[in-house]
Amino acid sequence: MAARSPADESKTLSVKQSDSVNGSGGANGTAKGDTAETSGGESDDDADEHVPESTTAATGGQAKKKKKNKKKKPKKKVATVQTDPPSVLISQLFPNDSYPKGEEVAYKDDNSYRTTNEEERYLGNIDSNFLSDYRQAAETHRQVRQWAQKTIKPGQTLMEIADGIENSVRRLVGHDGLTEGDAIIAGMGFPTGLNLDEIAAHYSPNAGCKKVLQQNNVMKVDIGVHVNGRIVDSAFTMAFDPMYDNLLAAVKAATNTGVCEAGIDVRLGELGEYIQETMKSYECEINGTTYPIKPISNLSGHTILPYSIHGTKSVPSVKTNDTTKMEEGDVFAIETFGSTGNGRCYSQGECSHYALNSNPPKVNLRVLSAKSLLSTIKKNFSTIPFCRRYLDRIGQEKYLLGLNNLVKSGIVEDYPPLLDKKGSYTAQFEHTILLRPNTLWSTSVPDVKMSTTMIYPGEPKGATMDNFMNMTKNKGHTPEIQRLMDLHAVYIDAMNGQLILTTINLEEPGKRILDSGTADGVPKGTWLRGVRSSLSAQHHYFGSDIEAELFPSQPDGLTYFQHSFQEPWPTFLTNTFDVVHVRGSLVGSSPKRPLDVIKNLTSLPKPGGWIQLMEMNGFSPPNNGPAMTDSAKMASELAPMLQEAGMQNEEESEDCSQFGEEGETGTEDSKREWGFSACEADFGCGEGLEDEL
């Protein structure tokens, strides 16, 4: 849920929790009326089965009377998988509060001091329910979000979409919110935002809304889930016409930049600069007109407090002079908005979003309906935002006069829709992160790890690559580092010192460049650091590798993460890069086909982006295993695989680098004996590893 930037709106919803709001109720129960449906216990009738025979005392034990067996009732089965639409309690899918933990990484290197004894004591004293509540809310959000992304289609009314999302959330947390106080225990963290086109935030259908989602709409879907007041706030944008792809890619990349750059002691104004640089590097052509993508400067991310969606800190989408720092324990909603319009929003339209002010002024209410409604709001929502539909569903009628009086009195805040100029298009992406003393945990981005070096979790590796990496690890990675340096020298020679061949204008700053299989912890660096040194413009550089131990031990201004290119890339990285580079690595895709790897790679560039694949060809492989045999024919098969993956052949060239029996790979000191004749050098593995492949 968007927050106005402090320059435009000084009021916040920081909360002083009322005595009536606490976590004692829990959020693991079932919704009323569903107890029998979801009960996993055995039937009480089980006690009547297998009754032992008893003798009758009246006749001295002449006849034994058997008790008639009762017909056994079938036991209720406990669901272990989610339904479609979602309806099974998250607490049932993950019993004993065993909710997915998300990904956490301890700070290391320059930030290792954070894990001090004092901080460890803080961790030990942290409320054990705190993380459990957040994890339950996060898993609920994830399952509902994925279902919504799969099922929302043009032709649906906004009312149908909102009800589908909100009813799913209530079913999964086990609180339908129909009885007094039930929605305070768990449920919606705020009304579902369904914001079309120029509307950036705070629109949810009121009763009677007939709006229908159209094929040419750009819709922002903003969902909040809370458990015991711990709110997970995450949003995404949907468009059904590919001409909006760059708009969505720009905002997704900007939000991901905000998440990646966040951390303890990061200054919020500087974080806004990173976000701004990323978003402004995009443009979007819509109906023949090219628009620069502008961050909406007066909407911002924000901290989240218990039972309060808007805390006291704001995360801008542009560079500011705000020197406020992120701190341990902060919960942030990192959200960015991009627009083809002016890049500023204003309030307009029928209001749907409201929230009780946590520190309201003392006002003598004279409107009777306002007094009654205030009592209802306190008992049913506390300071959790609500909308008119929520009042309708708990039986409130003719409440608008009283609601408007509460808003006018300052007791209730109203949040009308926020729009950019008419005819523009806006997009939003958002995730919630928690800054723990020794880790950063993302509650709504799956599979993300962050520290001084950013690491995403490694995926299962193929057996061949496992053997290779285990062997090089046992040797301190020395053979692998030498192989990478030799390989780098070969490519430099073959390409006359040129590292990058893209037609993209890299003189324009702000491009996102990824090197898959980067390593770059080698002494002199390889491709990624070489490209950075060769370009004068400032860009964002990312390196991924299957082995994180090859990354630099000290920060070097680049972002590294662990990933096997055999596996699908995290969805939040798709369509976000201008240049993707891979060289000398496809042989590692065995036993999977290189085509699968190439198809995965094609998901990474933004529209108009560039993939540079480089493999060697034309040498006779040594007799040291199947990997080298595969490598020998890799380049010859590259073109048809690229075409099968849906790419177009713009240009094809062949370069040859001559190496003799003792070919040089650099300076006189770096001469290395090669075991093969010219153009037949073994570049597939380092010394001592031949038998492993």
XYZ file of C-alpha atoms in Angstrom:
693
model
C 0.000 0.000 0.000
C 1.624 3.218 -1.185
C 2.722 6.010 1.106
C 2.846 9.671 0.170
C 6.382 11.031 0.329
C 7.061 13.139 3.455
C 7.224 16.337 1.419
C 3.604 15.924 0.381
C 2.099 14.243 3.420
C 3.472 14.523 6.947
C 0.877 12.372 8.675
C 1.665 8.693 9.293
C -0.101 5.732 10.753
C 2.438 4.884 13.421
C 0.614 2.885 16.036
C 0.476 2.641 19.778
C -1.073 -0.759 20.155
C -4.281 -0.717 22.128
C -4.737 -3.017 25.079
C -7.397 -4.939 23.225
C -5.046 -5.912 20.404
C -2.651 -8.729 21.107
C -1.435 -11.996 19.665
C -3.037 -14.228 22.246
C -5.822 -15.214 19.929
C -3.450 -16.810 17.470
C -4.093 -17.301 13.791
C -3.964 -21.053 13.530
C -7.606 -21.772 14.248
C -10.263 -22.570 11.705
C -12.929 -20.293 10.421
C -16.301 -20.742 12.046
C -18.290 -23.511 10.472
C -15.171 -25.234 9.103
C -14.045 -27.130 12.208
C -15.383 -30.499 11.178
C -14.189 -30.057 7.621
C -10.576 -29.506 8.605
C -10.287 -31.493 11.812
C -7.502 -34.035 11.656
C -8.457 -35.948 14.819
C -10.057 -39.357 14.903
C -13.792 -39.728 15.415
C -15.058 -40.183 18.981
C -16.852 -43.299 17.685
C -13.501 -45.067 17.566
C -13.898 -45.823 21.286
C -16.814 -48.137 20.519
C -14.854 -50.378 18.195
C -13.380 -53.753 19.283
C -15.306 -53.889 22.585
C -14.166 -56.912 24.664
C -16.741 -59.568 25.616
C -18.178 -59.385 29.162
C -19.952 -61.951 31.301
C -23.375 -61.443 32.868
C -23.453 -61.687 36.645
C -27.138 -62.581 36.845
C -26.874 -66.219 35.674
C -23.529 -67.239 37.012
C -21.844 -66.776 33.688
C -24.058 -68.929 31.491
C -24.189 -66.762 28.402
C -21.959 -64.046 27.137
C -23.557 -61.023 25.633
C -21.751 -59.183 22.856
C -22.164 -55.506 22.354
C -23.237 -54.765 18.832
C -20.469 -53.163 16.827
C -21.173 -49.732 15.522
C -20.444 -49.101 11.844
C -17.120 -47.335 11.556
C -17.323 -43.851 10.138
C -14.706 -42.808 7.594
C -12.003 -40.629 9.079
C -11.653 -37.093 7.913
C -8.625 -36.714 5.686
C -6.260 -33.842 6.355
C -5.406 -31.947 3.182
C -1.666 -31.751 2.497
C -1.776 -29.767 -0.749
C -3.394 -26.481 -1.639
C -6.608 -26.312 -3.626
C -7.551 -24.088 -6.555
C -8.742 -21.549 -5.534
C -6.777 -21.629 -2.269
C -8.864 -22.852 0.658
C -6.681 -25.077 2.877
C -5.377 -23.463 6.060
C -1.702 -22.554 5.907
C -1.388 -23.824 9.474
C -2.689 -27.196 8.256
C -0.223 -27.361 5.375
C 2.601 -26.442 7.762
C 1.718 -27.947 11.164
C 3.433 -26.917 14.404
C 4.201 -23.462 13.010
C 6.722 -24.958 10.570
C 6.168 -22.240 7.982
C 8.777 -21.695 5.254
C 11.549 -19.622 6.762
C 12.572 -17.709 3.678
C 16.256 -17.101 3.024
C 18.721 -15.556 5.460
C 22.465 -14.984 5.219
C 24.761 -13.734 7.958
C 26.762 -10.603 7.243
C 30.397 -11.334 6.513
C 33.663 -9.644 5.571
C 33.336 -5.913 6.308
C 29.943 -6.423 7.923
C 30.848 -9.419 10.061
C 31.067 -7.208 13.129
C 27.262 -7.089 13.181
C 27.044 -10.564 14.674
C 28.276 -9.524 18.102
C 27.532 -11.080 21.444
C 25.149 -8.263 22.268
C 23.263 -8.796 19.056
C 23.175 -12.526 19.587
C 21.484 -11.836 22.929
C 19.008 -9.649 21.099
C 18.271 -12.491 18.721
C 17.797 -14.845 21.629
C 15.305 -12.516 23.256
C 13.287 -11.783 20.132
C 9.628 -12.709 20.415
C 9.372 -16.252 19.078
C 5.913 -15.470 17.723
C 7.218 -12.538 15.700
C 8.888 -14.550 12.935
C 6.243 -17.261 13.028
C 3.528 -14.677 12.409
C 5.461 -13.086 9.575
C 6.235 -16.430 7.978
C 2.605 -17.489 8.105
C 1.524 -14.188 6.571
C 4.245 -14.416 3.922
C 3.303 -17.950 2.880
C -0.362 -16.972 2.734
C 0.530 -14.003 0.559
C 2.697 -16.129 -1.716
C 0.025 -18.743 -2.367
C -2.745 -16.210 -2.937
C -0.493 -14.029 -5.083
C 0.482 -16.928 -7.318
C -3.140 -17.988 -7.678
C -4.160 -14.436 -8.588
C -1.418 -14.089 -11.181
C -2.562 -17.327 -12.768
C -6.302 -16.669 -12.802
C -6.813 -12.926 -13.392
C -7.937 -12.393 -16.985
C -9.544 -9.603 -19.028
C -13.325 -9.751 -18.814
C -13.444 -10.159 -15.046
C -14.967 -7.397 -12.968
C -12.782 -5.702 -10.393
C -15.291 -6.784 -7.761
C -14.819 -10.456 -8.718
C -11.043 -10.106 -8.585
C -11.013 -8.346 -5.201
C -13.442 -10.805 -3.616
C -11.461 -13.777 -4.956
C -8.204 -12.529 -3.467
C -9.624 -11.446 -0.125
C -11.736 -14.547 0.443
C -8.702 -16.712 -0.325
C -6.609 -14.857 2.252
C -9.309 -15.251 4.897
C -9.655 -18.975 4.202
C -5.919 -19.570 4.412
C -5.472 -17.805 7.765
C -8.698 -19.290 9.155
C -10.389 -16.001 10.060
C -13.346 -14.827 7.991
C -13.607 -11.507 9.832
C -17.386 -11.735 10.248
C -17.421 -11.869 14.027
C -16.304 -9.017 16.235
C -12.514 -8.870 16.543
C -11.850 -11.773 14.186
C -10.265 -9.616 11.468
C -7.881 -8.170 14.075
C -6.377 -11.607 14.734
C -5.535 -12.331 11.091
C -6.755 -11.519 7.604
C -6.384 -8.657 5.174
C -3.587 -6.213 5.976
C -5.393 -3.553 3.946
C -8.008 -3.470 1.165
C -6.847 -5.053 -2.095
C -5.698 -2.374 -4.519
C -6.760 -2.834 -8.149
C -5.415 0.253 -9.862
C -5.925 0.696 -13.603
C -3.726 2.658 -16.014
C -3.016 6.181 -14.649
C -4.339 5.222 -11.190
C -1.212 4.286 -9.252
C -2.586 3.362 -5.824
C -5.445 3.229 -3.311
C -8.305 2.159 -5.571
C -10.472 -0.739 -4.463
C -14.001 -1.307 -5.790
C -16.833 -0.054 -3.641
C -20.253 -1.704 -3.653
C -21.923 -1.319 -7.027
C -18.671 -1.007 -8.989
C -19.164 -2.417 -12.500
C -15.648 -1.867 -13.850
C -14.353 -4.702 -16.030
C -10.680 -5.478 -16.644
C -9.885 -4.845 -20.324
C -7.222 -6.290 -22.604
C -5.470 -2.917 -22.907
C -5.436 -2.108 -19.180
C -2.338 -1.989 -16.984
C -3.445 -3.119 -13.520
C -1.510 -2.829 -10.280
C -2.502 -5.536 -7.771
C -1.560 -4.564 -4.203
C -2.238 -7.217 -1.527
C -1.711 -7.054 2.229
C -1.892 -10.004 4.635
C -1.506 -9.813 8.389
C -1.218 -12.306 11.227
C -1.454 -10.781 14.692
C -0.756 -7.362 13.180
C 2.408 -8.437 11.327
C 1.682 -7.140 7.819
C 3.227 -8.456 4.605
C 2.765 -5.910 1.815
C 3.557 -6.951 -1.759
C 2.345 -5.781 -5.159
C 2.747 -6.660 -8.839
C 1.526 -5.280 -12.153
C -0.344 -7.140 -14.879
C -0.589 -6.154 -18.552
C -1.948 -8.230 -21.394
C -0.446 -6.289 -24.309
C 3.322 -6.709 -24.855
C 3.749 -3.027 -25.705
C 3.718 -2.356 -21.933
C 6.504 -4.871 -21.221
C 9.240 -2.268 -20.842
C 7.158 -0.259 -18.389
C 6.726 -3.315 -16.195
C 10.355 -4.361 -16.588
C 11.563 -0.897 -15.541
C 9.583 -0.841 -12.313
C 10.348 -4.459 -11.458
C 14.064 -3.788 -11.931
C 13.856 -0.636 -9.817
C 12.150 -2.474 -6.971
C 14.689 -5.292 -7.174
C 17.455 -2.708 -7.008
C 15.859 -1.290 -3.874
C 15.751 -4.733 -2.285
C 19.305 -5.565 -3.332
C 20.778 -2.294 -2.057
C 18.848 -2.257 1.240
C 20.588 -3.058 4.492
C 21.436 -1.854 7.954
C 22.888 1.703 7.966
C 21.887 2.366 4.345
C 20.734 5.975 3.983
C 17.256 6.265 2.503
C 18.089 9.200 0.240
C 20.951 7.239 -1.319
C 18.738 4.187 -1.770
C 16.300 6.379 -3.683
C 19.131 7.376 -6.034
C 19.849 3.732 -6.885
C 16.166 3.158 -7.597
C 15.926 6.273 -9.746
C 18.985 5.374 -11.837
C 17.608 1.942 -12.598
C 14.124 3.060 -13.593
C 15.258 5.995 -15.724
C 17.435 3.681 -17.825
C 14.244 2.360 -19.479
C 11.856 3.725 -22.056
C 8.645 2.312 -23.478
C 7.021 2.627 -26.900
C 3.213 2.747 -26.692
C 1.136 3.105 -29.837
C 4.088 4.501 -31.764
C 5.195 7.046 -29.148
C 8.290 6.489 -27.027
C 7.999 7.495 -23.377
C 10.780 7.718 -20.782
C 9.886 5.791 -17.645
C 9.771 8.203 -14.716
C 9.698 7.231 -11.053
C 6.657 8.729 -9.322
C 8.519 11.035 -6.996
C 5.792 11.676 -4.416
C 4.998 8.008 -3.737
C 7.369 5.994 -1.614
C 8.031 2.775 0.202
C 7.727 2.774 3.963
C 8.342 1.003 7.221
C 5.602 -1.239 8.598
C 4.704 -1.274 12.293
C 2.469 -3.703 14.182
C -1.115 -3.071 13.097
C 0.039 -0.051 11.079
C 0.829 -0.242 7.376
C 2.637 3.129 7.221
C 5.452 3.601 9.701
C 7.705 6.572 10.318
C 10.367 6.079 7.605
C 9.937 6.510 3.847
C 11.906 4.927 0.988
C 11.905 7.399 -1.917
C 12.054 6.420 -5.584
C 14.313 9.364 -6.372
C 17.481 10.823 -4.902
C 16.821 12.952 -1.824
C 18.797 14.539 0.997
C 17.216 12.226 3.569
C 20.071 10.899 5.701
C 17.801 8.630 7.774
C 19.328 5.169 8.060
C 17.759 1.740 7.880
C 18.143 0.070 11.261
C 18.128 -3.358 12.818
C 14.614 -4.648 13.309
C 13.056 -2.380 10.695
C 10.394 -3.887 8.460
C 10.283 -2.108 5.105
C 7.896 -2.256 2.184
C 10.215 -1.589 -0.758
C 7.860 -0.379 -3.487
C 8.448 1.676 -6.583
C 6.043 3.242 -9.055
C 6.915 4.143 -12.620
C 4.912 6.254 -15.052
C 4.795 7.377 -18.664
C 3.209 10.617 -17.420
C 4.465 13.431 -15.210
C 5.958 11.271 -12.501
C 3.803 12.869 -9.797
C 0.420 11.824 -8.433
C -2.556 13.692 -7.051
C -5.684 12.573 -5.175
C -8.905 12.217 -7.110
C -11.999 10.034 -7.190
C -14.281 8.127 -4.869
C -12.471 6.985 -1.737
C -12.419 3.340 -0.687
C -9.449 3.110 1.731
C -9.705 4.250 5.371
C -7.818 3.620 8.605
C -8.312 4.540 12.245
C -5.808 7.145 13.395
C -3.687 5.616 16.149
C -3.355 8.989 17.895
C -6.648 10.724 17.140
C -7.504 14.201 18.389
C -9.960 14.481 21.243
C -13.195 15.440 19.574
C -16.709 15.579 20.936
C -18.638 13.664 18.276
C -22.148 15.017 17.876
C -23.269 12.768 15.036
C -24.785 9.661 16.598
C -23.946 7.427 13.629
C -20.301 8.515 13.863
C -20.089 7.376 17.509
C -21.612 4.018 16.677
C -19.385 3.520 13.613
C -16.246 4.440 15.566
C -17.010 1.705 18.076
C -17.509 -0.795 15.244
C -14.215 0.192 13.590
C -12.248 -0.171 16.838
C -13.738 -3.587 17.615
C -13.395 -5.025 14.104
C -10.306 -3.424 12.534
C -8.363 -1.470 15.148
C -5.749 0.473 13.104
C -5.698 -2.049 10.221
C -6.887 -0.219 7.048
C -10.383 -1.128 5.860
C -12.720 -0.229 3.012
C -16.446 0.235 2.536
C -16.901 -3.352 1.387
C -15.545 -4.542 4.730
C -18.178 -2.483 6.540
C -20.849 -3.866 4.202
C -19.911 -7.501 4.874
C -20.187 -7.122 8.679
C -23.692 -5.699 8.307
C -23.150 -1.944 8.519
C -25.738 0.175 6.702
C -26.139 3.892 5.994
C -22.743 4.667 7.468
C -21.397 7.253 4.983
C -22.520 10.273 7.007
C -20.851 8.938 10.137
C -17.710 7.869 8.211
C -17.300 11.276 6.619
C -17.739 12.897 10.019
C -14.967 10.718 11.477
C -12.673 11.695 8.586
C -13.476 15.382 9.005
C -12.760 15.088 12.731
C -9.327 13.527 12.092
C -10.232 10.321 13.904
C -10.188 8.271 10.681
C -7.746 8.854 7.808
C -9.033 8.590 4.263
C -6.800 7.463 1.392
C -8.387 8.466 -1.931
C -7.038 7.099 -5.252
C -3.687 8.502 -6.417
C -3.395 9.289 -10.128
C -0.863 10.577 -12.628
C -2.102 12.595 -15.609
C -5.012 11.270 -17.668
C -3.945 8.902 -20.433
C -0.659 7.898 -18.816
C 0.228 4.406 -17.634
C 1.709 3.485 -14.281
C 3.223 0.298 -12.845
C 4.105 -0.895 -9.339
C 6.158 -3.702 -7.811
C 6.672 -4.164 -4.083
C 8.222 -6.535 -1.547
C 8.489 -6.595 2.244
C 11.895 -7.058 3.896
C 12.968 -7.466 7.513
C 16.369 -6.199 8.671
C 17.500 -8.568 11.380
C 20.683 -7.910 13.367
C 22.789 -10.372 11.394
C 20.659 -11.075 8.314
C 18.322 -9.515 5.813
C 15.164 -11.563 5.295
C 12.681 -10.985 2.505
C 9.143 -12.028 3.411
C 7.686 -11.683 -0.060
C 10.581 -12.356 -2.440
C 11.146 -16.129 -2.439
C 14.655 -17.547 -2.443
C 16.633 -14.373 -1.804
C 19.754 -14.142 0.308
C 21.598 -10.916 0.937
C 24.763 -9.835 2.658
C 27.860 -7.865 1.672
C 28.013 -10.202 -1.309
C 24.459 -10.859 -2.469
C 23.790 -14.580 -2.738
C 20.714 -16.286 -4.058
C 20.465 -19.925 -3.013
C 22.267 -22.396 -5.239
C 20.130 -24.852 -7.121
C 20.745 -28.628 -7.353
C 23.690 -29.229 -9.623
C 24.236 -31.998 -12.182
C 26.463 -34.855 -11.108
C 29.195 -33.972 -13.618
C 29.449 -30.368 -12.445
C 29.301 -31.533 -8.821
C 32.339 -33.744 -9.367
C 34.212 -30.956 -11.077
C 33.482 -28.338 -8.425
C 34.190 -30.730 -5.552
C 37.589 -31.563 -7.040
C 38.563 -27.939 -7.676
C 37.364 -27.032 -4.171
C 39.599 -29.729 -2.678
C 42.518 -28.144 -4.488
C 41.692 -24.694 -3.135
C 40.140 -23.702 -6.469
C 43.647 -23.132 -7.860
C 43.089 -25.271 -10.997
C 39.752 -23.610 -11.734
C 41.179 -20.111 -11.283
C 44.042 -20.937 -13.629
C 41.609 -22.379 -16.181
C 39.521 -19.214 -16.086
C 42.559 -16.990 -16.558
C 43.762 -19.089 -19.480
C 40.328 -19.103 -21.041
C 40.081 -15.343 -20.641
C 43.416 -14.886 -22.421
C 42.258 -17.076 -25.313
C 39.074 -15.098 -25.859
C 40.891 -11.761 -25.581
C 43.309 -12.905 -28.263
C 40.616 -14.304 -30.566
C 38.514 -11.147 -30.346
C 41.391 -8.690 -30.631
C 40.844 -7.429 -27.105
C 37.119 -6.877 -27.552
C 34.962 -8.168 -24.695
C 31.460 -7.168 -25.664
C 29.852 -7.168 -29.111
C 26.403 -5.788 -28.421
C 24.765 -3.143 -30.595
C 23.209 -1.620 -27.449
C 24.535 1.873 -26.734
C 26.632 1.365 -23.608
C 27.601 5.030 -23.546
C 24.205 5.613 -21.973
C 24.524 4.935 -18.223
C 22.306 2.716 -16.099
C 22.427 -0.535 -18.092
C 22.156 -3.851 -16.260
C 24.842 -6.343 -17.293
C 24.908 -9.980 -16.120
C 27.784 -12.444 -16.495
C 26.680 -16.035 -15.840
C 29.532 -18.259 -14.669
C 31.475 -15.176 -13.649
C 33.737 -16.333 -10.781
C 35.779 -13.071 -10.870
C 37.451 -13.692 -7.588
C 40.492 -14.569 -9.695
C 43.554 -12.394 -9.057
C 43.308 -10.230 -12.173
C 39.595 -10.556 -12.791
C 37.986 -11.864 -15.950
C 35.097 -10.744 -18.175
C 32.847 -8.776 -15.811
C 35.508 -6.591 -14.251
C 37.147 -6.257 -17.657
C 33.951 -4.869 -19.157
C 33.523 -2.437 -16.285
C 37.079 -1.167 -16.790
C 36.530 -0.700 -20.518
C 33.329 1.369 -20.245
C 33.260 4.992 -19.133
C 29.521 5.117 -18.368
C 28.215 3.906 -15.006
C 26.264 0.637 -15.211
C 24.946 -2.022 -12.819
C 27.050 -5.191 -12.969
C 25.900 -8.622 -11.767
C 27.808 -11.898 -11.686
C 26.377 -15.354 -11.031
C 28.195 -18.619 -10.493
C 27.487 -22.123 -9.274
C 30.288 -21.774 -6.716
C 30.102 -18.791 -4.346
C 33.614 -19.450 -3.007
C 34.982 -18.079 -6.289
C 33.508 -14.645 -5.599
C 35.833 -11.870 -4.365
C 36.484 -11.961 -0.650
C 36.274 -8.162 -0.463
C 33.534 -5.913 -1.923
C 34.469 -4.614 -5.378
C 31.336 -2.661 -6.335
C 29.781 -5.553 -8.251
C 26.812 -7.690 -7.188
C 27.367 -11.447 -7.054
C 24.871 -14.235 -6.501
C 24.988 -18.004 -6.516
C 22.941 -19.750 -9.178
C 23.196 -22.763 -11.483
C 22.173 -21.857 -15.010
C 20.734 -25.347 -15.359
C 17.807 -24.197 -13.238
C 15.165 -21.548 -14.020
C 16.228 -18.072 -12.953
C 14.353 -16.357 -10.092
C 11.250 -14.698 -11.501
C 12.200 -11.289 -10.132
C 15.271 -11.312 -12.413
C 13.381 -12.065 -15.626
C 13.199 -9.310 -18.257
C 15.522 -7.058 -16.227
C 18.926 -7.149 -17.987
C 20.244 -5.230 -20.980
C 23.159 -7.606 -21.594
C 23.551 -11.265 -20.569
C 26.938 -12.925 -21.164
C 27.934 -16.604 -20.974
C 31.118 -18.144 -22.319
C 32.832 -21.509 -22.108
C 30.161 -22.830 -19.765
C 27.504 -24.676 -21.743
C 29.432 -27.927 -21.474
C 28.504 -27.766 -17.768
C 24.847 -28.198 -18.679
C 25.320 -31.956 -18.990
C 23.374 -34.151 -18.358
C 20.683 -31.622 -19.340
C 20.620 -30.370 -22.903
C 22.294 -26.999 -23.521
C 19.018 -25.991 -25.171
C 17.316 -25.974 -21.755
C 20.008 -23.647 -20.431
C 19.671 -21.335 -23.430
C 15.899 -21.181 -23.031
C 16.394 -20.233 -19.384
C 18.828 -17.502 -20.414
C 16.350 -16.000 -22.886
C 14.055 -15.153 -19.967
C 16.584 -12.677 -18.556
C 16.947 -9.823 -21.109
C 14.407 -7.052 -21.233
C 12.757 -6.481 -24.635
C 15.495 -5.412 -27.017
C 18.163 -6.861 -24.710
C 21.221 -8.831 -25.820
C 22.568 -12.310 -25.058
C 26.222 -12.993 -25.867
C 27.088 -16.714 -25.894
C 30.683 -17.692 -26.648
C 31.935 -21.246 -27.107
C 34.994 -22.726 -28.803
C 34.853 -25.035 -31.777
C 37.018 -26.917 -34.237
C 39.427 -28.830 -32.045
C 39.846 -32.534 -31.503
C 38.898 -33.389 -27.954
C 41.333 -35.204 -25.705
C 40.444 -38.668 -24.524
C 39.639 -37.652 -20.967
C 35.885 -37.926 -20.605
C 32.546 -37.047 -22.207
C 32.561 -33.400 -21.165
C 35.413 -32.549 -23.521
C 33.741 -34.467 -26.338
C 30.596 -32.397 -25.793
C 32.641 -29.199 -25.652
C 34.324 -29.936 -28.969
C 31.030 -29.801 -30.840
C 29.251 -27.214 -28.686
C 29.780 -24.155 -30.899
C 28.710 -25.939 -34.072
C 25.357 -26.688 -32.465
C 24.913 -23.228 -30.980
C 23.137 -21.511 -33.894
C 20.317 -24.092 -34.295
C 19.793 -24.169 -30.517
C 19.487 -20.382 -30.400
C 16.932 -20.453 -33.196
C 14.975 -23.221 -31.467
C 14.952 -21.073 -28.341
C 13.176 -18.361 -30.335
C 16.093 -16.042 -31.137
C 16.953 -14.497 -34.504
C 20.346 -14.828 -36.207
C 21.604 -11.288 -36.849
C 25.251 -12.060 -37.591
C 27.651 -14.998 -37.389
C 31.445 -14.862 -37.336
C 34.310 -17.247 -36.625
C 37.618 -16.331 -35.012
C 40.651 -18.516 -34.467
C 43.333 -18.130 -31.819
C 46.544 -20.032 -32.611
C 48.260 -21.843 -29.767
C 51.266 -24.075 -30.216
C 52.560 -26.952 -28.139
C 53.807 -24.384 -25.629
C 51.518 -21.498 -26.492
C 51.651 -18.332 -24.423
C 48.642 -17.346 -22.375
C 49.982 -13.979 -21.255
C 53.351 -12.787 -19.974
C 56.536 -14.829 -19.965
C 55.838 -15.818 -16.361
C 52.430 -17.218 -17.254
C 53.603 -19.615 -19.965
C 51.914 -22.936 -19.549
C 52.475 -26.207 -21.347
C 49.512 -27.283 -23.431
C 49.149 -30.935 -24.278
C 47.803 -30.466 -27.780
C 48.768 -28.936 -31.092
C 47.608 -25.603 -32.473
C 43.842 -24.985 -32.284
C 43.468 -28.214 -30.293
C 44.308 -26.901 -26.830
C 42.398 -28.361 -23.903
C 40.524 -25.391 -22.507
C 37.866 -27.553 -20.860
C 39.531 -28.308 -17.556
C 42.507 -27.320 -15.472
C 45.554 -29.331 -14.516
C 44.870 -32.414 -12.502
C 41.135 -32.477 -13.237
C 41.082 -34.363 -16.518
C 40.020 -37.672 -15.042
C 37.152 -36.092 -13.146
C 35.358 -35.174 -16.359
